[in-house]
Short mmCIF file of C-alpha atoms in Angstrom, two decimals:
data_model
loop_
_atom_site.label_atom_id
_atom_site.label_comp_id
_atom_site.label_asym_id
_atom_site.label_seq_id
_atom_site.Cartn_x
_atom_site.Cartn_y
_atom_site.Cartn_z
CA MET A 1 97.47 182.62 110.28
CA THR A 2 97.71 179.34 108.49
CA VAL A 3 97.18 177.31 111.64
CA VAL A 4 93.68 175.95 111.91
CA ASN A 5 92.71 177.02 115.36
CA ASP A 6 89.86 174.89 116.57
CA GLY A 7 90.10 176.61 119.91
CA LEU A 8 91.60 173.55 121.54
CA SER A 9 95.02 173.41 120.05
CA THR A 10 97.67 174.70 122.32
CA ASN A 11 100.95 173.05 123.00
CA LEU A 12 99.45 171.41 126.06
CA THR A 13 97.11 169.42 123.86
CA PRO A 14 98.42 166.50 121.83
CA VAL A 15 99.13 167.20 118.18
CA GLU A 16 95.96 166.23 116.46
CA HIS A 17 94.85 169.21 114.39
CA HIS A 18 95.09 169.77 110.61
CA HIS A 19 94.22 166.26 109.47
CA GLU A 20 91.66 165.41 112.11
CA ARG A 21 88.04 166.29 111.88
CA HIS A 22 86.69 168.70 114.46
CA ASP A 23 84.23 166.08 115.66
CA ASP A 24 87.09 163.79 116.56
CA ALA A 25 88.97 166.55 118.29
CA HIS A 26 86.08 167.02 120.67
CA HIS A 27 86.40 163.46 121.87
CA GLY A 28 90.21 163.56 122.05
CA ALA A 29 92.60 164.57 124.75
CA GLY A 30 92.27 168.23 123.72
CA ALA A 31 88.57 168.27 124.49
CA LYS A 32 89.25 166.55 127.79
CA LEU A 33 91.78 169.23 128.69
CA VAL A 34 89.19 171.94 128.06
CA ILE A 35 86.49 170.12 130.00
CA VAL A 36 88.75 169.31 132.96
CA GLY A 37 90.12 172.86 133.00
CA TYR A 38 86.61 174.30 132.81
CA GLY A 39 85.34 172.05 135.60
CA PHE A 40 88.25 173.08 137.79
CA TRP A 41 87.58 176.72 136.92
CA ILE A 42 84.00 176.29 138.19
CA PHE A 43 85.33 174.70 141.39
CA LEU A 44 87.74 177.59 141.92
CA LEU A 45 84.92 180.10 141.45
CA SER A 46 82.84 178.27 144.06
CA ASP A 47 85.88 178.32 146.33
CA ILE A 48 86.03 182.09 145.87
CA VAL A 49 82.34 182.27 146.78
CA MET A 50 83.23 180.46 150.03
CA PHE A 51 86.03 182.97 150.62
CA SER A 52 83.56 185.80 150.05
CA ALA A 53 81.59 184.61 153.09
CA PHE A 54 84.76 184.86 155.20
CA PHE A 55 85.42 188.32 153.77
CA ALA A 56 81.86 189.38 154.58
CA ALA A 57 82.22 188.08 158.16
CA HIS A 58 85.47 189.96 158.55
CA ALA A 59 83.98 193.17 157.16
CA VAL A 60 81.09 192.94 159.65
CA LEU A 61 83.28 192.05 162.63
CA GLN A 62 86.35 194.23 162.06
CA ASP A 63 85.26 196.72 164.72
CA ALA A 64 84.10 194.07 167.21
CA THR A 65 87.37 194.11 169.16
CA ASP A 66 85.74 193.71 172.60
CA GLY A 67 88.17 196.23 174.08
CA GLY A 68 91.08 194.21 172.72
CA PRO A 69 93.70 195.22 170.18
CA LYS A 70 92.65 196.64 166.80
CA GLY A 71 94.08 195.55 163.47
CA SER A 72 96.21 198.65 163.10
CA GLU A 73 97.84 197.97 166.48
CA LEU A 74 98.62 194.34 165.72
CA LEU A 75 99.46 193.81 162.08
CA SER A 76 102.88 194.44 160.62
CA ILE A 77 102.76 196.05 157.18
CA ARG A 78 106.38 195.05 156.56
CA ASN A 79 105.60 191.37 157.12
CA VAL A 80 102.58 191.42 154.82
CA ALA A 81 104.68 193.18 152.18
CA TYR A 82 107.15 190.28 152.22
CA GLU A 83 104.30 187.78 152.08
CA THR A 84 102.77 189.59 149.10
CA ALA A 85 106.11 189.70 147.28
CA CYS A 86 106.55 185.93 147.79
CA LEU A 87 103.11 185.09 146.50
CA LEU A 88 103.28 187.43 143.51
CA LEU A 89 106.65 186.07 142.44
CA SER A 90 105.38 182.52 142.90
CA SER A 91 102.45 183.35 140.63
CA PHE A 92 104.98 184.34 137.97
CA THR A 93 107.09 181.20 138.41
CA CYS A 94 103.85 179.19 138.35
CA GLY A 95 103.25 180.59 134.86
CA LEU A 96 106.74 179.41 133.90
CA ILE A 97 105.73 175.86 134.91
CA LEU A 98 103.06 175.91 132.25
CA VAL A 99 105.35 177.43 129.61
CA GLY A 100 107.98 174.77 130.41
CA ALA A 101 105.36 172.01 130.18
CA GLU A 102 104.13 173.35 126.83
CA ALA A 103 107.72 173.27 125.57
CA ARG A 104 108.15 169.75 127.06
CA ARG A 105 111.29 170.80 128.93
CA MET A 106 111.64 168.66 132.05
CA ALA A 107 114.47 170.54 133.80
CA TRP A 108 112.82 173.90 133.19
CA THR A 109 109.41 172.73 134.40
CA GLN A 110 110.86 171.12 137.52
CA ALA A 111 112.95 174.23 138.28
CA ALA A 112 109.84 176.41 138.00
CA LEU A 113 107.97 174.00 140.29
CA VAL A 114 110.80 174.17 142.86
CA ALA A 115 110.87 177.98 142.70
CA THR A 116 107.09 178.16 143.14
CA GLY A 117 107.24 175.74 146.04
CA LEU A 118 110.04 177.59 147.83
CA LEU A 119 108.26 180.94 147.47
CA GLY A 120 105.02 179.37 148.70
CA LEU A 121 106.86 177.83 151.64
CA THR A 122 108.45 181.18 152.53
CA PHE A 123 104.99 182.75 152.47
CA LEU A 124 103.66 180.06 154.76
CA VAL A 125 106.58 180.40 157.21
CA LEU A 126 106.03 184.18 157.40
CA GLU A 127 102.33 183.65 158.02
CA VAL A 128 102.83 181.00 160.70
CA ARG A 129 105.36 183.26 162.42
CA GLU A 130 102.89 186.15 162.36
CA PHE A 131 100.13 183.95 163.78
CA SER A 132 102.30 182.60 166.59
CA GLU A 133 103.43 186.13 167.50
CA LEU A 134 99.82 187.30 167.68
CA ILE A 135 98.81 184.34 169.82
CA SER A 136 101.78 184.82 172.17
CA GLN A 137 100.69 188.45 172.62
CA GLY A 138 97.32 187.22 173.82
CA ALA A 139 95.70 188.23 170.51
CA GLY A 140 94.60 184.74 169.52
CA PRO A 141 91.36 183.88 167.73
CA GLN A 142 89.44 183.61 171.02
CA ARG A 143 90.29 187.18 172.09
CA SER A 144 87.58 188.98 170.09
CA ALA A 145 85.17 188.50 167.20
CA PHE A 146 87.48 190.62 165.05
CA LEU A 147 90.42 188.30 165.72
CA SER A 148 88.26 185.21 165.16
CA SER A 149 87.28 186.48 161.73
CA PHE A 150 90.88 187.51 161.00
CA PHE A 151 92.30 184.08 161.84
CA ALA A 152 89.47 182.32 160.00
CA LEU A 153 89.96 184.29 156.78
CA VAL A 154 93.75 184.48 156.67
CA GLY A 155 94.06 180.96 158.07
CA CYS A 156 91.70 179.62 155.40
CA HIS A 157 93.91 181.15 152.72
CA GLY A 158 96.99 179.73 154.46
CA ALA A 159 95.35 176.28 154.53
CA HIS A 160 94.79 176.57 150.78
CA VAL A 161 98.48 177.44 150.29
CA SER A 162 99.49 174.42 152.39
CA VAL A 163 97.30 172.11 150.31
CA GLY A 164 98.74 173.74 147.18
CA LEU A 165 102.28 172.96 148.38
CA LEU A 166 101.36 169.31 148.96
CA TRP A 167 99.86 169.21 145.49
CA LEU A 168 102.98 170.84 144.06
CA GLY A 169 105.24 168.22 145.63
CA THR A 170 103.02 165.48 144.26
CA MET A 171 103.15 167.02 140.79
CA MET A 172 106.95 167.17 140.88
CA ALA A 173 107.10 163.46 141.69
CA GLN A 174 104.46 162.52 139.14
CA LEU A 175 106.08 164.59 136.42
CA PHE A 176 109.46 163.06 137.20
CA VAL A 177 108.15 159.48 137.09
CA LYS A 178 105.49 159.67 134.39
CA GLY A 179 106.78 162.46 132.16
CA PHE A 180 104.60 164.79 130.09
CA ARG A 181 101.59 162.50 129.81
CA ASP A 182 98.17 163.93 128.96
CA ASP A 183 96.81 163.41 132.46
CA ILE A 184 99.91 164.96 134.06
CA LEU A 185 99.54 168.00 131.81
CA ARG A 186 95.89 168.35 132.82
CA ARG A 187 96.89 168.24 136.49
CA LEU A 188 99.59 170.84 135.89
CA LEU A 189 96.98 173.09 134.28
CA CYS A 190 94.64 172.66 137.25
CA PHE A 191 97.47 173.34 139.71
CA ASN A 192 98.35 176.44 137.72
CA LEU A 193 94.75 177.69 137.95
CA PHE A 194 94.64 176.90 141.68
CA TRP A 195 97.84 178.79 142.43
CA HIS A 196 96.82 181.87 140.44
CA MET A 197 93.47 181.83 142.23
CA LEU A 198 95.28 181.82 145.59
CA ASP A 199 97.18 184.93 144.57
CA ILE A 200 93.97 186.65 143.48
CA VAL A 201 92.42 185.88 146.88
CA TRP A 202 95.59 187.16 148.54
CA VAL A 203 95.26 190.48 146.68
CA ALA A 204 91.87 190.87 148.35
CA VAL A 205 93.26 189.75 151.73
CA PHE A 206 96.23 192.09 151.88
CA THR A 207 94.14 194.99 150.60
CA LEU A 208 91.02 194.62 152.73
CA VAL A 209 92.40 192.98 155.88
CA TYR A 210 95.87 194.46 156.21
CA LEU A 211 95.97 197.78 154.33
CA VAL A 212 92.40 198.98 154.85
CA GLY A 213 92.60 197.61 158.41
CA ASP A 214 95.74 199.65 158.95
CA ALA A 215 94.24 202.80 157.47
CA ARG A 216 91.21 202.65 159.76
CA MET B 1 86.82 178.74 106.60
CA SER B 2 83.71 176.73 105.84
CA GLN B 3 84.96 174.31 108.48
CA GLU B 4 84.35 177.01 111.06
CA HIS B 5 80.64 176.90 110.36
CA GLU B 6 80.41 173.11 110.44
CA LYS B 7 81.63 172.94 114.02
CA PRO B 8 78.79 171.37 115.98
CA VAL B 9 80.00 172.34 119.46
CA THR B 10 82.43 175.02 120.48
CA LEU B 11 84.28 174.03 123.59
CA GLY B 12 86.50 177.05 123.57
CA VAL B 13 89.90 177.22 125.18
CA ALA B 14 90.73 175.86 128.62
CA PRO B 15 91.00 178.51 131.34
CA GLY B 16 94.59 179.41 132.12
CA LEU B 17 95.78 178.58 128.62
CA ASN B 18 96.86 180.99 125.98
CA ASP B 19 94.81 180.61 122.82
CA LEU B 20 97.61 181.82 120.55
CA VAL B 21 99.01 178.57 119.26
CA ASP B 22 102.02 179.87 117.41
CA GLN B 23 103.49 181.83 120.29
CA SER B 24 107.03 180.96 121.24
CA SER B 25 107.91 180.15 124.83
CA TRP B 26 109.72 183.47 125.03
CA GLN B 27 106.57 185.36 124.05
CA LYS B 28 104.56 183.47 126.66
CA ILE B 29 107.13 184.33 129.33
CA GLN B 30 106.91 187.95 128.24
CA THR B 31 103.16 187.90 128.88
CA TYR B 32 103.70 186.55 132.39
CA PHE B 33 106.47 189.10 132.95
CA ILE B 34 104.25 192.01 131.93
CA GLY B 35 101.66 190.71 134.40
CA LEU B 36 104.30 190.49 137.12
CA VAL B 37 105.52 194.06 136.52
CA LEU B 38 102.01 195.53 136.41
CA SER B 39 100.98 193.66 139.58
CA ALA B 40 104.16 194.77 141.33
CA ILE B 41 103.48 198.42 140.42
CA LEU B 42 99.89 198.19 141.70
CA THR B 43 101.00 196.43 144.90
CA VAL B 44 103.75 198.95 145.62
CA ALA B 45 101.28 201.78 144.97
CA ALA B 46 98.82 200.27 147.46
CA PHE B 47 101.47 199.90 150.19
CA TYR B 48 102.80 203.40 149.42
CA PHE B 49 99.37 205.03 149.77
CA VAL B 50 98.89 203.47 153.20
CA GLN B 51 102.34 204.38 154.51
CA SER B 52 102.56 207.89 153.12
CA LYS B 53 100.11 210.68 153.62
CA THR B 54 99.89 211.68 149.96
CA ILE B 55 96.16 211.11 149.66
CA TRP B 56 93.30 212.24 151.85
CA GLY B 57 92.79 209.78 154.73
CA PRO B 58 89.12 208.82 154.29
CA SER B 59 89.65 208.14 150.58
CA ILE B 60 92.43 205.60 151.17
CA PRO B 61 90.09 202.55 151.35
CA VAL B 62 88.52 203.59 148.02
CA ALA B 63 91.94 204.02 146.40
CA LEU B 64 93.08 200.65 147.76
CA THR B 65 89.94 198.93 146.45
CA VAL B 66 90.48 200.42 143.00
CA LEU B 67 94.10 199.22 143.00
CA ALA B 68 93.05 195.73 144.13
CA VAL B 69 90.37 195.44 141.44
CA ALA B 70 92.91 196.58 138.84
CA GLN B 71 95.38 193.98 140.07
CA VAL B 72 92.80 191.20 139.93
CA GLY B 73 92.14 192.30 136.34
CA VAL B 74 95.88 192.10 135.57
CA HIS B 75 96.03 188.60 137.05
CA LEU B 76 93.04 187.45 135.03
CA ALA B 77 94.40 188.89 131.80
CA PHE B 78 98.12 188.11 132.01
CA PHE B 79 98.31 185.07 134.31
CA LEU B 80 95.03 183.29 133.53
CA HIS B 81 94.91 184.54 129.91
CA LEU B 82 91.23 185.31 130.15
CA THR B 83 90.09 187.23 127.10
CA THR B 84 86.81 188.56 125.80
CA GLY B 85 87.22 186.45 122.65
CA PRO B 86 84.58 183.96 121.49
CA ASP B 87 86.65 180.94 122.58
CA ASN B 88 86.65 182.30 126.14
CA VAL B 89 82.91 182.85 126.44
CA ASN B 90 82.38 179.88 128.78
CA ASN B 91 85.22 180.90 131.06
CA SER B 92 84.26 184.55 131.30
CA LEU B 93 80.55 183.74 131.76
CA ALA B 94 81.41 181.43 134.65
CA LEU B 95 83.59 184.17 136.09
CA ALA B 96 80.79 186.71 135.69
CA PHE B 97 78.39 184.42 137.53
CA GLY B 98 80.95 183.83 140.28
CA THR B 99 81.44 187.57 140.63
CA LEU B 100 77.68 188.05 140.87
CA VAL B 101 77.38 185.52 143.70
CA VAL B 102 80.38 187.05 145.51
CA ALA B 103 78.82 190.51 145.21
CA LEU B 104 75.47 189.20 146.50
CA VAL B 105 77.08 187.47 149.48
CA ILE B 106 79.24 190.43 150.50
CA CYS B 107 76.81 193.28 149.79
CA GLY B 108 73.87 191.29 151.20
CA THR B 109 75.75 190.49 154.40
CA LEU B 110 76.89 194.06 154.92
CA TRP B 111 73.38 195.39 154.21
CA ILE B 112 71.61 192.97 156.55
CA MET B 113 74.16 193.27 159.34
CA TYR B 114 74.18 197.07 159.15
CA ASN B 115 70.39 197.07 159.34
CA MET B 116 70.39 194.76 162.36
CA ASP B 117 73.07 196.86 163.99
CA GLN B 118 70.88 199.94 163.58
CA ASN B 119 67.79 198.23 165.04
CA MET B 120 69.49 196.51 167.92
CA PRO B 121 70.71 198.88 170.61
CA ILE B 122 73.75 197.60 172.41
CA MET B 123 73.96 197.46 176.21
CA ALA B 124 75.67 200.82 176.67
CA HIS B 125 72.91 202.65 174.76
CA MET B 126 70.20 200.79 176.61
CA ASN B 127 71.56 201.71 180.04
CA ALA B 128 71.81 205.33 179.03
CA LYS B 129 68.22 205.33 177.76
CA THR B 130 66.92 203.64 180.92
CA HIS B 131 68.43 206.30 183.13
CA SER B 132 67.05 209.21 181.17
CA LEU B 133 63.68 207.45 181.05
CA ASP B 134 63.55 207.03 184.80
CA GLN B 135 63.89 210.77 185.28
CA HIS B 136 61.47 211.53 182.49
CA GLN B 137 58.77 209.14 183.67
CA GLY B 138 59.00 210.54 187.17
CA GLY B 139 57.61 213.85 185.83
CA THR B 140 54.72 212.56 183.71
CA PRO B 141 53.59 209.17 184.92
CA GLY B 142 51.42 207.07 182.63
CA ILE B 143 51.73 209.33 179.60
CA THR B 144 55.01 208.42 177.95
CA LYS B 145 55.33 205.13 176.16
CA PRO B 146 58.41 203.46 177.58
CA VAL B 147 61.34 203.11 175.17
CA ALA B 148 63.23 201.01 177.66
CA ALA B 149 62.21 199.11 180.77
CA VAL B 150 64.02 197.85 183.80
CA VAL B 151 62.91 194.37 184.76
CA GLU B 152 63.05 193.89 188.50
CA ALA B 153 62.30 190.87 190.64
CA SER B 154 58.73 190.97 192.02
CA VAL B 155 59.52 188.58 194.90
CA ALA B 156 62.64 187.69 196.84
CA GLY B 157 63.99 184.27 196.02
CA ARG B 158 66.33 182.26 193.88
CA VAL B 159 66.48 182.55 190.05
CA ARG B 160 65.50 179.18 188.68
CA SER B 161 65.87 179.94 184.93
CA ILE B 162 66.67 182.85 182.60
CA SER B 163 65.24 182.85 179.13
CA CYS B 164 66.64 186.21 177.95
CA ASP B 165 70.12 187.40 177.09
CA VAL B 166 71.87 190.62 176.13
CA GLY B 167 71.02 191.63 172.58
CA MET B 168 68.01 189.31 172.32
CA ARG B 169 64.66 190.60 171.09
CA VAL B 170 61.76 190.19 173.50
CA THR B 171 58.07 190.95 173.08
CA LYS B 172 56.01 192.81 175.68
CA GLY B 173 54.87 190.50 178.47
CA GLN B 174 57.36 187.76 177.62
CA ILE B 175 58.72 185.82 180.60
CA CYS B 176 62.40 186.64 181.00
CA ALA B 177 63.22 184.80 184.21
CA VAL B 178 61.58 182.55 186.78
CA ILE B 179 62.25 183.17 190.45
CA GLU B 180 61.79 180.50 193.11
CA VAL B 181 60.75 181.56 196.60
CA PRO B 182 62.56 179.37 199.19
CA GLU B 183 59.80 179.73 201.84
CA LEU B 184 57.14 178.41 199.50
CA ASP B 185 59.55 175.68 198.47
CA SER B 186 60.06 174.42 202.03
CA GLU B 187 56.29 174.50 202.66
CA HIS B 188 55.85 172.36 199.57
CA VAL B 189 58.42 169.87 200.87
CA LYS B 190 56.67 169.80 204.27
CA ALA B 191 53.31 169.12 202.69
CA GLU B 192 54.80 166.31 200.64
CA LYS B 193 56.26 164.72 203.79
CA LEU B 194 52.84 164.90 205.49
CA GLN B 195 51.27 163.27 202.47
CA ILE B 196 53.79 160.40 202.52
CA GLU B 197 53.19 159.89 206.26
CA ALA B 198 49.42 159.81 205.73
CA MET B 199 49.77 157.27 202.92
CA ALA B 200 51.93 155.07 205.13
CA ARG B 201 49.35 155.31 207.90
CA ILE B 202 46.55 154.31 205.51
CA GLN B 203 48.55 151.29 204.42
CA GLN B 204 49.12 150.23 208.05
CA GLU B 205 45.40 150.58 208.80
CA GLU B 206 44.53 148.49 205.76
CA ILE B 207 46.94 145.73 206.82
CA ALA B 208 45.50 145.78 210.34
CA LEU B 209 41.94 145.48 208.97
CA SER B 210 42.71 142.48 206.81
#
């Protein structure tokens, strides 16, 4: 290892190692990338804390069906399997966005963004379809406390995915117009963290809400 | 390497970034691909355990939780590139704190709500207890301490207000409802009318006097 690794230098950071002093590096774009990324990481963790409250509510209320339908009678395992596949694949393509950005390849990065967006959109369509089917069966959020907590938790995740898709579209436009600027790269990193976090939350959702709910 | 010791602040590596500088794009993709394959295996296993009857029913939630925790670990390691290395201390400490808060929120909620559930009999239980109590109290009046009580109206009338609800805690002697008696009500109205008439008469007298 001949590369001086000051802990900041990755291909996302501007080339400023070797000849620069470490003090300078901490005030440069590399340090900003670490600080912005870390701040966003803290935000995501607080977002997960918020999700944990929804999970706790759902865990408490999952038997409060008020004589209405139970989770195992309502939820389609096949549908949630498709949703999970979409989100997992999109997590992979989201990683490719970052690799493409580090290699400064515009076409590659944009293609990965498109793939991530399409998979996210498919996930959202499947979820909206599931919700509308439930509501048309009379199993809407007002039917029972269980269904309220179900729609709140899964809907909250879906709202995050929707916001993520808006962000993704914005990033495609910004990247196209402004190119691989430092601030664009920082935003791509934050988007990457956000999208991976959504998949981690989804792992908990499909396990605890759908699969454990089905096994009960 | 003396430079390493002169570093005044260690910012570490940004979360989500690989700290191996000299990795080729292909190697980075490989890392993501390994994560994808491992996650897919864990996901398929979770769905398989629910659909098939290969494992004992009551243990399925435990197995699913283990698989989910493993998958979250895979995501953190291969997608978010979180390591236990010194340049990742900030990121993993923040994650540890986040996990602590999540555990407190979830475990605390379940604990408190379970406890309340145990101490708060629901309507069906209460009705059952009241019936058995009625029979029991009939045999030994004044000896048993009531475990449930039926509140009945002491007078006939109209309910003006209710200050209790199903599931609410009440103390002994607390007022649960107020009942209005229509007869008393009409007497009150009559008395008021008489009073108004008397006042009017007094006024007339006063005018006549002056």
